[in-house]
Amino acid sequence: MSHTAGSTTQRPASWPVAAVLPVLCLACVVGVLVLEGRSYGEPALWSFGEGMEVGHGIGTGLVGLVLGILSTIVLRHPGHRVIGWTLGGVGLFWALDGLSEAYVRLGVVTDHALPAMTFAVWFLARFTSLLPATIVVLPLLFPEGRFVRGGWGVASWACMAVLCLGALAYVVTPYDEPTASLPPGVDADWTTIWGLEPVADVLTGSLQAATIIGVIVPVGVVVHRYRRSRDAERDQMRWLLWGALVTATTIVVTLFLDLGALTGAVFFLCITLTPIAMTVAVVNPRVVSIEELLGRTVLLSLIAVVLVAIDFVVVAALTAALDDEMDQSQVVLVVLLTTVLLYGPLRQRLSRGVRRFLFGDRANPYDVVAGLASTLESADEGAEQLAAVARSVASAFGVGFVSVEVDRSSGERLIATYGTPPDQTRSLPITYRDAEVGRLVLPARGLRSRLSHRDEELLGDLVRQAATAARTSRLADELQESRERLVAAREEERRRIRRDLHDGLGPALSGVVFELESARLTVDGDPASAKRRIAGVSAHVQDVVADVRRLVHDLRPPALDDRGLVGALRQQGERLEPAATVEAAELGPLPAAVEVAAYRIAGEAMTNVARHARASGCTVRLEVVDSALLVEVADDGVGIDPAAQAGVGLVGLRERAAELGGRSEVTCPPAGGTVVRAWLPLRSAHD
């Protein structure tokens, strides 16, 4: 995971240093147990404030011990010393609070004043008013270990100042008299300024207002940090939100329930859960999928709150209808029945709603893929299909922007966009048979843009659909371009043949006719002249025959009909320097188009070897592989410079293979030389 700037240089604290605070917290807990053992079974005889009795300090002490242990874990992790020391300091404060509570409890059941009893009572009744500040400081510092910069940073400093000043006011403000006398010599009010008694209510109200501010500001800071976070830091903030959500839900539910003996355990959970979540976020935020955990927690929280509210309404209605005649067992039975009847349907409906709100339609991958496939079948090829892919991905993942980009063979790019582009995006490649044909552009930030393993599988299915659509679009473009090239090539070929016939063969034959006519007219009067004219006609006819052979060779090399493909290539290879060796297995009958393409490809490759390769040998290999004719020309020359641009010959080689639906490649093996391969399908050529 990544750390904030400057934090990566901090080394983990050593074990002795990291263990100081938890050892102190443990000592406090041991002290609490010893003191609680001596006062076990005795009632609380002293209270302070609004009826707040002295209770058992073990719960508070254990909270401090847990926070101390968490501080050690964080301090042993590099880059988060501020968070670690803050956790430890808060834990020690809570442990001391538990120790003071146990000490005061023992003191009020003892007939004489214990040593430092005055300080213990003051610490418990007054100084622990700083507890809200110790709770608030953690989310204000998390995860960078410092207050955020800007306006929210000013608000953070102001929040801590207000909480600390409010606690100070509580320390010196008079409050209600204790309900029972403390041991002789103990003064619970030694820091009280009695002159403030007329404004005590105002100061108490200010303290309550400060506590409210201490809740609002951290919430705003957390939201601000979350909105600007990304990647690993975003996961850390989600862990904090998860802990806060569970804590808030627990508090809301307990408002409607009488937990009895479980109250202490719930208190312990509410205080420690968020620090535990922070520790996980610092050490390994991806130990589990926080997106899935957060979604399930939101769902369960809604179910819990709704069920408790419904149970409360049902019980209240029945109690009113039965004129308060329901006993506790009947109330429990009504609550259980209501919960059993509503849990299943409520969970299903809320689950669909929460999943759709948080993550879009990705919870139903089959429906998403099937819907996209159906849409692609009915959509026109090209831009409309790509637009359908963009809409489906946006709907599946609940994101506000998706762009599907497809590279055309002409170098142009076809783009289908859904939604408004955000400031930051990320690009995922769209591949078809290991070749990148385009890309999928998604938002780089936001809860819904983060993908779990299952989400990646769904996105892979959608991308395959997109690749098919992109490939279809590209093939459609290539088919149209191929048709245009074929029509243009056909017309050019016809124009060339017409020009050759009209400008060459036509006049030549006309001249032959003229010479023969002249010889016929002079054969009787001047036989010698007629013979000369006939000899000239014979030479002229030979030139015409050569032109006809050239035209025929351009249409189809005669050597293919005379010698076959293998023989024609051997004849051509023998004329080159170095001479090419032709190796061929039994090829069987080949389609005429394949024969011509193989002859041209191999001939062009052999010519390139003779002209440019400076090779000592060249081998041509012909073989039928998987219903395709493999043409391979290999030499031991200097190879091809990787920076060299493909010439007309290599481009023509690729085009000849592509015309038959085949493919070609030119490679330079590490051992040296060049290998040209072309695969020419036989089935499509037959068809």
XYZ file of C-alpha atoms in Angstrom, residues 106-682:
577
model
C -12.994 1.138 46.925
C -12.492 4.465 48.685
C -16.195 5.156 49.217
C -16.736 1.760 50.859
C -13.739 2.203 53.175
C -14.151 3.924 56.532
C -11.064 6.058 56.062
C -9.602 8.071 53.226
C -7.244 6.209 50.954
C -3.976 7.830 49.862
C -4.430 10.323 46.985
C -8.201 9.864 47.227
C -8.774 13.551 46.522
C -6.824 13.351 43.257
C -8.589 10.115 42.224
C -12.038 11.652 42.793
C -11.024 14.806 40.931
C -9.559 12.830 38.038
C -12.674 10.675 37.727
C -15.253 13.419 38.195
C -13.541 16.313 36.465
C -10.452 15.599 34.416
C -12.035 12.749 32.441
C -14.180 15.399 30.757
C -11.342 15.264 28.195
C -12.580 11.843 27.030
C -14.624 13.354 24.122
C -11.472 15.116 22.904
C -9.512 11.853 22.984
C -12.191 10.184 20.877
C -12.451 13.037 18.356
C -8.713 13.449 17.737
C -8.346 10.024 16.069
C -10.637 10.622 13.049
C -9.199 14.135 12.700
C -5.676 12.699 12.285
C -6.542 9.576 10.289
C -4.955 8.328 8.013
C -2.113 10.805 7.366
C -1.258 11.415 11.027
C -1.912 15.177 10.791
C -4.793 17.574 10.468
C -5.994 18.146 6.941
C -4.867 21.375 5.275
C -7.163 24.207 4.302
C -10.478 25.211 5.806
C -11.181 21.837 7.342
C -7.766 21.941 8.986
C -8.667 25.226 10.655
C -11.966 23.678 11.740
C -10.053 20.694 13.193
C -7.809 22.914 15.314
C -10.822 24.953 16.401
C -12.721 21.763 17.301
C -9.910 20.492 19.526
C -9.505 23.896 21.129
C -13.226 24.117 21.896
C -13.287 20.603 23.378
C -10.233 21.229 25.534
C -11.561 24.603 26.743
C -14.942 22.987 27.445
C -13.223 20.297 29.511
C -11.276 22.989 31.375
C -14.527 24.798 32.093
C -15.961 21.589 33.486
C -12.943 21.203 35.743
C -13.491 24.569 37.409
C -17.296 24.874 37.218
C -19.373 24.066 40.346
C -21.744 21.113 39.920
C -24.391 19.300 41.952
C -23.444 18.156 45.409
C -22.641 14.425 45.778
C -25.502 12.261 47.002
C -23.439 10.804 49.824
C -20.505 11.988 51.875
C -16.983 11.127 50.837
C -14.480 9.846 53.396
C -13.145 12.507 55.742
C -10.397 14.648 54.282
C -11.407 14.102 50.631
C -12.211 17.273 48.696
C -13.937 16.628 45.372
C -13.992 20.324 44.535
C -10.439 21.457 45.077
C -10.228 22.905 41.548
C -13.713 24.404 41.604
C -13.962 28.176 41.283
C -17.067 28.932 43.335
C -17.257 32.427 41.960
C -18.472 30.869 38.678
C -21.559 29.435 40.333
C -23.906 32.108 38.867
C -22.805 31.170 35.318
C -22.490 27.440 35.918
C -25.521 26.641 33.775
C -24.125 28.713 30.898
C -20.783 26.972 31.118
C -22.453 23.559 31.253
C -24.506 24.422 28.155
C -21.336 25.577 26.421
C -19.731 22.251 27.235
C -22.663 20.407 25.683
C -22.480 22.616 22.581
C -18.744 21.929 22.366
C -19.476 18.207 22.442
C -21.882 18.615 19.498
C -19.230 20.537 17.573
C -16.807 17.748 18.389
C -19.097 15.357 16.553
C -19.930 17.514 13.518
C -16.389 18.593 12.599
C -14.864 15.069 12.488
C -17.746 13.928 10.282
C -17.065 16.779 7.860
C -13.312 16.090 7.897
C -13.852 12.384 7.190
C -16.197 13.178 4.286
C -13.679 15.699 2.922
C -10.786 13.238 3.151
C -12.887 10.505 1.571
C -13.875 12.637 -1.411
C -10.285 13.559 -2.232
C -8.779 10.136 -1.495
C -8.034 7.436 -4.039
C -6.663 3.908 -4.328
C -5.190 2.605 -1.026
C -6.107 5.743 0.923
C -9.703 5.370 -0.270
C -9.742 1.837 1.162
C -8.407 3.185 4.464
C -11.202 5.741 4.655
C -13.769 3.029 3.900
C -12.557 1.053 6.895
C -13.106 4.116 9.064
C -16.601 4.545 7.616
C -17.351 0.878 8.249
C -16.344 1.140 11.909
C -18.358 4.330 12.366
C -21.386 2.768 10.645
C -21.376 -0.317 12.876
C -20.935 1.854 15.970
C -23.769 4.210 14.977
C -26.090 1.304 14.187
C -25.335 -0.334 17.533
C -26.093 2.895 19.377
C -29.380 3.422 17.503
C -30.536 -0.139 18.131
C -29.684 0.007 21.833
C -31.868 3.103 22.225
C -34.905 0.838 21.740
C -33.647 -2.182 23.662
C -32.911 -2.907 27.303
C -29.695 -4.892 27.073
C -29.320 -5.511 30.781
C -26.077 -7.330 31.504
C -24.947 -6.843 27.890
C -24.756 -3.069 28.250
C -21.078 -3.196 29.238
C -20.200 -5.405 26.269
C -22.042 -3.082 23.870
C -20.233 -0.092 25.371
C -16.918 -1.873 24.887
C -17.793 -2.638 21.239
C -18.859 0.928 20.450
C -15.630 2.401 21.826
C -13.127 -0.081 20.365
C -14.591 -0.988 16.975
C -13.617 2.193 15.136
C -9.981 2.108 16.409
C -9.809 -1.550 15.390
C -11.025 -0.590 11.907
C -8.383 2.162 11.777
C -5.666 -0.311 12.684
C -6.742 -2.707 9.952
C -6.797 0.219 7.513
C -3.217 1.163 8.426
C -1.716 -2.331 8.459
C -3.529 -4.055 5.577
C -6.671 -2.355 4.203
C -7.142 -5.094 1.624
C -7.144 -8.028 4.032
C -10.782 -8.456 2.925
C -12.822 -6.710 0.256
C -13.930 -3.579 2.091
C -16.402 -2.796 -0.706
C -18.239 -6.054 -0.087
C -17.981 -5.672 3.698
C -19.274 -2.110 3.582
C -22.179 -3.087 1.340
C -23.208 -5.960 3.593
C -22.873 -3.769 6.679
C -25.121 -1.100 5.174
C -27.664 -3.812 4.394
C -27.588 -5.351 7.877
C -27.682 -1.917 9.506
C -30.815 -0.973 7.592
C -32.430 -4.298 8.435
C -31.592 -3.925 12.113
C -32.880 -0.363 12.365
C -36.062 -1.102 10.406
C -36.823 -4.287 12.364
C -36.273 -2.572 15.708
C -38.514 0.304 14.677
C -41.234 -2.084 13.469
C -40.979 -4.167 16.644
C -41.275 -1.025 18.725
C -44.380 0.133 16.844
C -46.017 -3.331 16.972
C -45.350 -3.784 20.694
C -46.542 -0.252 21.451
C -49.720 -0.809 19.428
C -50.459 -4.152 21.088
C -49.754 -2.734 24.524
C -52.171 0.116 23.904
C -54.826 -2.233 22.473
C -54.547 -4.690 25.377
C -54.498 -1.885 27.934
C -50.943 -2.682 29.097
C -51.714 -6.306 29.913
C -48.717 -7.852 28.102
C -46.010 -9.354 30.282
C -42.332 -9.589 29.327
C -42.561 -13.096 27.821
C -45.395 -12.013 25.547
C -43.447 -8.976 24.429
C -40.451 -11.177 23.604
C -42.700 -13.560 21.653
C -44.207 -10.708 19.628
C -40.744 -9.348 18.827
C -39.496 -12.764 17.711
C -42.536 -13.430 15.519
C -42.325 -10.017 13.899
C -38.626 -10.459 13.230
C -39.037 -13.956 11.759
C -41.907 -12.901 9.496
C -40.253 -9.748 8.206
C -36.556 -10.643 8.078
C -36.567 -12.711 4.871
C -38.649 -10.417 2.614
C -37.106 -7.295 4.121
C -33.590 -8.578 3.617
C -34.266 -9.455 -0.030
C -35.766 -6.083 -0.884
C -33.193 -4.062 1.019
C -30.362 -6.187 -0.373
C -31.377 -5.471 -3.942
C -31.825 -1.798 -3.184
C -28.541 -1.400 -1.325
C -26.533 -3.367 -3.861
C -28.010 -1.386 -6.725
C -27.435 1.911 -4.928
C -23.835 1.137 -3.976
C -22.617 -0.989 -6.893
C -25.192 -0.840 -9.704
C -26.481 -4.071 -11.293
C -23.239 -6.018 -10.841
C -24.907 -8.208 -8.199
C -26.821 -9.937 -11.041
C -24.043 -10.721 -13.531
C -26.087 -13.199 -15.582
C -28.818 -10.625 -16.205
C -26.240 -8.029 -17.200
C -24.429 -10.278 -19.686
C -27.649 -11.734 -21.106
C -29.137 -8.264 -21.495
C -26.067 -7.008 -23.315
C -26.027 -10.027 -25.629
C -29.694 -9.464 -26.486
C -29.066 -5.770 -27.118
C -26.093 -6.479 -29.379
C -28.183 -8.880 -31.466
C -30.772 -6.210 -32.209
C -28.373 -3.277 -32.579
C -26.845 -2.224 -35.865
C -23.180 -2.985 -36.372
C -20.614 -0.378 -35.457
C -21.387 2.702 -33.387
C -24.763 1.485 -32.113
C -23.275 -1.742 -30.742
C -20.488 0.137 -28.993
C -23.036 2.526 -27.481
C -24.954 -0.517 -26.156
C -21.765 -1.811 -24.521
C -21.149 1.583 -22.874
C -24.703 1.710 -21.507
C -24.512 -1.850 -20.178
C -21.205 -1.303 -18.368
C -22.510 1.946 -16.848
C -25.680 0.223 -15.669
C -23.861 -2.843 -14.343
C -21.371 -0.909 -12.242
C -23.491 2.128 -11.452
C -20.928 4.602 -12.793
C -21.785 7.894 -14.435
C -19.308 7.639 -17.300
C -18.165 4.887 -19.675
C -16.364 5.260 -22.983
C -15.710 2.451 -25.473
C -12.941 3.208 -27.972
C -12.187 1.032 -31.002
C -9.167 1.459 -33.276
C -9.968 1.131 -36.959
C -7.567 -0.325 -39.457
C -7.367 3.043 -41.202
C -5.911 4.617 -38.066
C -9.132 6.350 -37.056
C -10.811 5.733 -33.703
C -14.501 4.999 -33.180
C -15.716 6.234 -29.767
C -19.045 5.555 -28.022
C -19.552 7.492 -24.767
C -22.115 7.287 -21.991
C -22.377 10.086 -19.432
C -20.138 13.055 -18.669
C -16.374 12.497 -18.402
C -14.983 13.010 -14.847
C -11.721 14.779 -14.064
C -9.810 11.500 -13.698
C -10.310 8.321 -15.711
C -8.565 4.991 -16.156
C -8.299 2.867 -19.277
C -8.700 -0.915 -19.570
C -7.588 -2.654 -22.793
C -10.089 -4.536 -24.965
C -8.364 -7.511 -26.578
C -9.482 -9.973 -29.209
C -7.341 -13.080 -29.682
C -4.412 -11.494 -27.829
C -4.559 -8.366 -30.006
C -5.655 -5.037 -28.552
C -8.561 -3.701 -30.574
C -9.663 -0.880 -28.302
C -10.054 0.268 -24.719
C -12.688 0.788 -22.058
C -12.493 4.074 -20.137
C -13.996 4.239 -16.609
C -13.881 6.778 -13.755
C -10.691 6.483 -11.725
C -12.330 7.473 -8.446
C -15.484 6.626 -6.562
C -16.808 3.647 -4.581
C -18.466 2.129 -7.631
C -15.329 2.309 -9.761
C -13.427 -0.051 -7.439
C -13.688 -3.674 -8.517
C -13.678 -6.823 -6.437
C -12.576 -10.180 -7.863
C -16.165 -11.035 -8.809
C -16.601 -7.591 -10.351
C -13.483 -8.136 -12.442
C -14.930 -11.416 -13.707
C -18.159 -9.654 -14.699
C -16.218 -6.850 -16.338
C -14.214 -9.487 -18.206
C -17.451 -10.969 -19.572
C -18.646 -7.526 -20.635
C -15.276 -6.688 -22.162
C -15.427 -9.893 -24.187
C -18.800 -8.756 -25.465
C -17.265 -5.373 -26.170
C -14.341 -7.036 -27.943
C -16.762 -8.966 -30.123
C -18.660 -5.793 -30.900
C -15.418 -3.927 -31.536
C -14.131 -6.734 -33.727
C -17.431 -6.774 -35.587
C -17.193 -3.043 -36.118
C -13.617 -3.324 -37.316
C -14.409 -6.251 -39.610
C -17.327 -4.332 -41.054
C -15.013 -1.419 -41.809
C -12.341 -3.711 -43.189
C -14.889 -5.568 -45.307
C -16.143 -2.319 -46.795
C -12.597 -1.136 -47.414
C -11.735 -4.531 -48.923
C -14.724 -4.350 -51.228
C -13.696 -0.880 -52.303
C -10.142 -2.037 -52.923
C -11.320 -5.089 -54.884
C -13.596 -2.981 -57.064
C -10.824 -0.431 -57.593
C -8.257 -3.169 -58.312
C -10.634 -4.909 -60.704
C -11.287 -1.698 -62.614
C -7.593 -0.843 -62.685
C -6.811 -4.335 -63.983
C -9.459 -3.997 -66.658
C -8.109 -0.561 -67.596
C -4.573 -1.946 -67.851
C -5.639 -4.923 -69.987
C -7.745 -2.639 -72.205
C -4.801 -0.243 -72.578
C -2.419 -3.073 -73.400
C -4.819 -4.533 -75.932
C -5.813 -1.181 -77.427
C -2.410 0.501 -77.459
C -0.189 -2.530 -77.960
C -1.753 -5.703 -79.273
C -4.415 -3.960 -81.414
C -2.065 -1.754 -83.475
C 0.456 -4.593 -83.698
C -2.110 -6.936 -85.273
C -3.305 -4.140 -87.541
C 0.285 -3.695 -88.722
C 0.544 -7.440 -89.379
C -2.586 -7.256 -91.536
C -1.202 -4.255 -93.441
C 2.175 -5.954 -94.081
C 0.507 -9.168 -95.224
C -1.739 -7.215 -97.588
C 1.268 -5.401 -99.025
C 3.098 -8.711 -99.508
C 0.057 -10.182 -101.278
C -0.042 -7.294 -103.742
C 3.663 -7.556 -104.560
C 4.099 -11.309 -104.563
C 3.536 -11.620 -108.323
C 5.469 -8.555 -109.506
C 8.251 -8.487 -106.962
C 8.639 -11.852 -105.187
C 11.840 -10.782 -103.429
C 10.142 -7.742 -101.879
C 7.188 -9.873 -100.855
C 9.528 -12.300 -99.095
C 11.175 -9.444 -97.206
C 7.785 -8.139 -96.116
C 6.716 -11.606 -94.970
C 9.948 -11.984 -92.973
C 9.251 -8.648 -91.278
C 5.698 -9.784 -90.540
C 7.081 -12.952 -88.946
C 9.292 -10.938 -86.585
C 6.396 -8.619 -85.822
C 4.158 -11.562 -85.002
C 6.800 -12.928 -82.623
C 6.754 -9.591 -80.772
C 2.959 -9.820 -80.578
C 3.218 -13.339 -79.197
C 5.681 -12.075 -76.549
C 3.209 -9.358 -75.571
C 0.436 -11.936 -75.311
C 2.651 -14.115 -73.115
C 3.383 -11.122 -70.890
C -0.325 -10.431 -70.520
C -0.990 -14.069 -69.740
C 1.862 -14.160 -67.208
C 0.446 -11.134 -65.427
C -2.911 -12.866 -65.160
C -1.413 -16.190 -64.020
C 2.221 -17.318 -64.291
C 2.380 -20.045 -67.012
C 4.997 -21.900 -64.972
C 2.259 -22.804 -62.469
C 0.370 -24.661 -65.173
C 3.525 -26.147 -66.679
C 5.432 -27.163 -63.553
C 3.050 -26.724 -60.632
C 3.689 -24.504 -57.612
C 6.724 -26.375 -56.319
C 8.368 -26.671 -59.726
C 7.686 -23.020 -60.578
C 9.287 -21.858 -57.324
C 12.303 -24.112 -57.866
C 12.731 -22.701 -61.357
C 12.561 -19.162 -59.995
C 14.883 -19.967 -57.065
C 17.576 -21.433 -59.347
C 17.880 -18.100 -61.175
C 18.679 -16.122 -58.016
C 21.908 -15.603 -56.114
C 22.098 -17.289 -53.679
C 19.974 -20.050 -55.155
C 16.928 -20.933 -53.058
C 16.180 -24.477 -51.927
C 12.503 -25.472 -52.058
C 11.215 -28.096 -49.606
C 7.653 -29.322 -49.893
C 5.604 -32.221 -48.610
C 2.629 -33.643 -50.492
C 0.401 -30.621 -50.964
C -2.408 -32.141 -52.963
C -4.553 -30.063 -55.310
C -4.467 -26.384 -54.428
C -6.971 -23.675 -55.360
C -5.781 -21.441 -58.173
C -5.938 -18.307 -56.001
C -3.797 -19.961 -53.313
C -1.237 -21.087 -55.893
C -0.891 -17.592 -57.333
C -0.688 -15.942 -53.889
C 1.908 -18.476 -52.653
C 3.960 -18.034 -55.846
C 3.913 -14.229 -55.547
C 4.660 -14.217 -51.806
C 7.522 -16.690 -52.022
C 8.877 -14.998 -55.139
C 8.857 -11.570 -53.482
C 10.551 -12.965 -50.370
C 13.257 -14.774 -52.390
C 13.897 -11.610 -54.418
C 14.296 -9.600 -51.205
C 16.827 -12.152 -49.943
C 18.867 -11.860 -53.137
C 18.775 -8.042 -53.115
C 19.118 -7.075 -49.464
C 19.883 -9.968 -47.096
C 23.543 -10.660 -47.973
C 22.743 -14.260 -47.158
C 24.646 -17.416 -48.053
C 21.535 -19.597 -48.238
C 17.766 -19.396 -48.590
C 15.163 -22.093 -47.943
C 11.538 -22.130 -49.063
C 9.220 -24.532 -47.234
C 5.660 -25.408 -48.254
C 3.342 -27.373 -45.975
C -0.380 -27.808 -45.391
C -1.126 -27.035 -41.710
C -4.654 -26.961 -40.264
C -6.427 -26.474 -43.604
C -4.018 -23.734 -44.621
C -0.965 -23.629 -46.868
C 2.093 -22.484 -44.911
C 4.651 -20.641 -47.035
C 7.944 -20.068 -45.217
C 11.044 -18.375 -46.611
C 14.082 -18.342 -44.295
C 17.603 -17.000 -44.845
C 20.794 -16.595 -42.810
C 21.422 -12.982 -43.745
C 21.708 -9.745 -41.781
C 18.041 -9.540 -40.819
C 15.860 -6.435 -40.748
C 16.512 -3.329 -38.693
C 13.661 -2.996 -36.118
C 13.483 0.729 -36.841
C 13.159 0.199 -40.599
C 9.796 0.999 -42.127
C 8.063 -1.767 -44.067
C 8.621 -1.410 -47.814
C 6.223 -1.900 -50.689
C 7.211 -5.556 -51.019
C 6.391 -6.492 -47.420
C 3.157 -4.506 -47.527
C 2.151 -6.310 -50.704
C 3.031 -9.629 -49.068
C 0.651 -8.923 -46.168
C -2.081 -7.732 -48.495
C -1.886 -10.872 -50.660
C -2.296 -13.072 -47.587
C -5.125 -10.913 -46.207
C -7.009 -11.051 -49.527
C -7.550 -14.785 -48.983
C -8.393 -14.391 -45.288
C -4.906 -15.461 -44.221
C -2.145 -13.807 -42.270
C 1.580 -13.266 -42.492
C 4.507 -12.426 -40.256
C 8.116 -11.367 -40.666
C 10.501 -12.225 -37.816
C 14.215 -12.056 -37.153
C 15.307 -14.976 -34.928
C 18.019 -14.377 -32.300
C 20.324 -16.687 -34.253
C 20.198 -14.283 -37.209
C 18.526 -14.023 -40.585
C 14.923 -13.393 -41.487
C 11.903 -15.697 -41.598
C 8.838 -14.803 -43.668
C 5.708 -16.881 -43.044
C 2.290 -16.708 -44.614
C -0.758 -18.857 -43.871
C -3.207 -19.108 -46.775
C -6.555 -20.771 -45.924
C -7.518 -23.539 -48.351
